[in-house]
Amino acid sequence: MAEERAEVSITHHAVGQGGKYVADVAGGDTSGYLEWEPKGSGKTGGDDDVRIATHTVVPPAIGGRGVAAQLVDRFVSDAREQGFKIVPRCSYVEAQFQRHPDWSDLRA
């Protein structure tokens, strides 16, 4: 049985040198998010062309409806549009990369 995808609004927010994609589910007051940081964060300088996916969090109240997948899809879409590569340090993002071999060109 395929999971029902929730209707979500995804926004991107700058957080320090990195960022956070936030998914707000229609009709709800709970959000999920995907956080990333630039490669080299906290060292002698970052690499704008590589972003490390560090965490994907979807609370149980909105789980099982494709929210995490939609967050990763948005991250990947932005990578294609903006020209950056992704290091999938987050286990969920890594699993999505394994499911989508067509994303291999975006892996750093």
Coordinates of C-alpha atoms in Angstrom, one line a residue:
M1 CA 0.0 0.0 0.0
A2 CA 1.5 3.4 -1.0
E3 CA 1.7 6.0 1.6
E4 CA -0.6 9.0 1.2
R5 CA 1.3 12.2 0.6
A6 CA 0.3 15.1 2.8
E7 CA -0.2 18.5 1.3
V8 CA 2.7 20.5 2.6
S9 CA 4.2 23.9 2.2
I10 CA 8.0 23.8 2.2
T11 CA 10.1 26.9 2.9
H12 CA 13.8 27.4 3.2
H13 CA 15.4 29.4 6.0
A14 CA 19.1 30.5 6.5
V15 CA 20.4 29.2 9.8
G16 CA 24.0 30.4 10.5
Q17 CA 26.1 29.4 7.5
G18 CA 23.7 26.6 6.7
G19 CA 19.9 26.2 6.3
K20 CA 16.7 24.5 7.2
Y21 CA 13.9 23.3 5.0
V22 CA 10.6 23.4 7.0
A23 CA 7.5 21.5 5.9
D24 CA 4.2 22.8 7.3
V25 CA 1.4 20.3 6.8
A26 CA -2.0 21.8 5.6
G27 CA -4.4 22.0 8.5
G28 CA -1.8 21.2 11.2
D29 CA 0.3 23.0 13.7
T30 CA 3.3 20.6 13.6
S31 CA 6.3 20.9 11.2
G32 CA 9.0 18.6 9.9
Y33 CA 12.4 19.8 8.8
L34 CA 15.6 19.0 7.0
E35 CA 18.8 20.7 8.1
W36 CA 22.0 21.2 6.1
E37 CA 25.4 22.8 6.7
P38 CA 28.1 23.8 4.1
K39 CA 31.0 21.5 3.7
G40 CA 33.9 22.9 5.7
S41 CA 31.5 24.5 8.3
G42 CA 33.4 25.5 11.4
K43 CA 36.7 25.2 9.6
T44 CA 38.7 27.6 7.6
G45 CA 35.9 28.2 5.2
G46 CA 32.9 26.5 3.6
D47 CA 32.3 25.3 0.1
D48 CA 29.2 26.9 -1.4
D49 CA 29.0 24.1 -3.9
V50 CA 28.6 21.3 -1.4
R51 CA 25.9 21.0 1.3
I52 CA 25.8 18.3 4.0
A53 CA 22.3 17.0 4.9
T54 CA 22.7 16.5 8.6
H55 CA 19.2 15.8 10.0
T56 CA 15.7 15.1 8.8
V57 CA 13.0 15.2 11.5
V58 CA 9.3 14.5 11.1
P59 CA 7.2 14.3 14.3
P60 CA 5.0 11.2 14.7
A61 CA 1.9 13.5 14.5
I62 CA 2.6 14.0 10.8
G63 CA 4.6 10.9 10.0
G64 CA 3.8 8.3 7.4
R65 CA 2.5 10.8 4.9
G66 CA 5.6 11.5 2.8
V67 CA 6.6 14.7 4.5
A68 CA 10.3 13.6 4.9
A69 CA 10.4 12.5 1.2
Q70 CA 9.0 15.9 0.1
L71 CA 11.7 17.7 2.1
V72 CA 14.4 15.6 0.4
D73 CA 12.7 16.2 -3.0
R74 CA 12.8 19.9 -2.4
F75 CA 16.5 19.8 -1.3
V76 CA 17.4 17.8 -4.5
S77 CA 15.4 20.1 -6.7
D78 CA 17.2 23.1 -5.3
A79 CA 20.5 21.3 -5.8
R80 CA 19.7 20.9 -9.5
E81 CA 18.5 24.5 -9.9
Q82 CA 21.3 26.1 -7.9
G83 CA 24.2 23.8 -8.9
F84 CA 25.3 22.5 -5.5
K85 CA 26.2 18.9 -4.5
I86 CA 24.9 17.0 -1.5
V87 CA 26.6 14.8 1.1
P88 CA 23.8 12.7 2.6
R89 CA 25.1 12.3 6.2
C90 CA 21.5 12.0 7.4
S91 CA 20.5 8.3 7.2
Y92 CA 17.1 9.2 5.7
V93 CA 18.6 11.3 3.0
E94 CA 21.1 8.5 2.3
A95 CA 18.3 6.0 2.0
Q96 CA 16.5 8.3 -0.5
F97 CA 19.7 8.6 -2.6
Q98 CA 19.9 4.8 -2.7
R99 CA 16.3 4.7 -3.9
H100 CA 17.0 7.3 -6.6
P101 CA 20.0 6.4 -8.7
D102 CA 19.1 9.3 -11.0
W103 CA 20.3 11.6 -8.2
S104 CA 23.9 10.1 -8.3
D105 CA 25.2 13.2 -10.2
L106 CA 24.3 15.3 -7.1
R107 CA 26.2 13.3 -4.6
A108 CA 29.4 14.9 -3.4

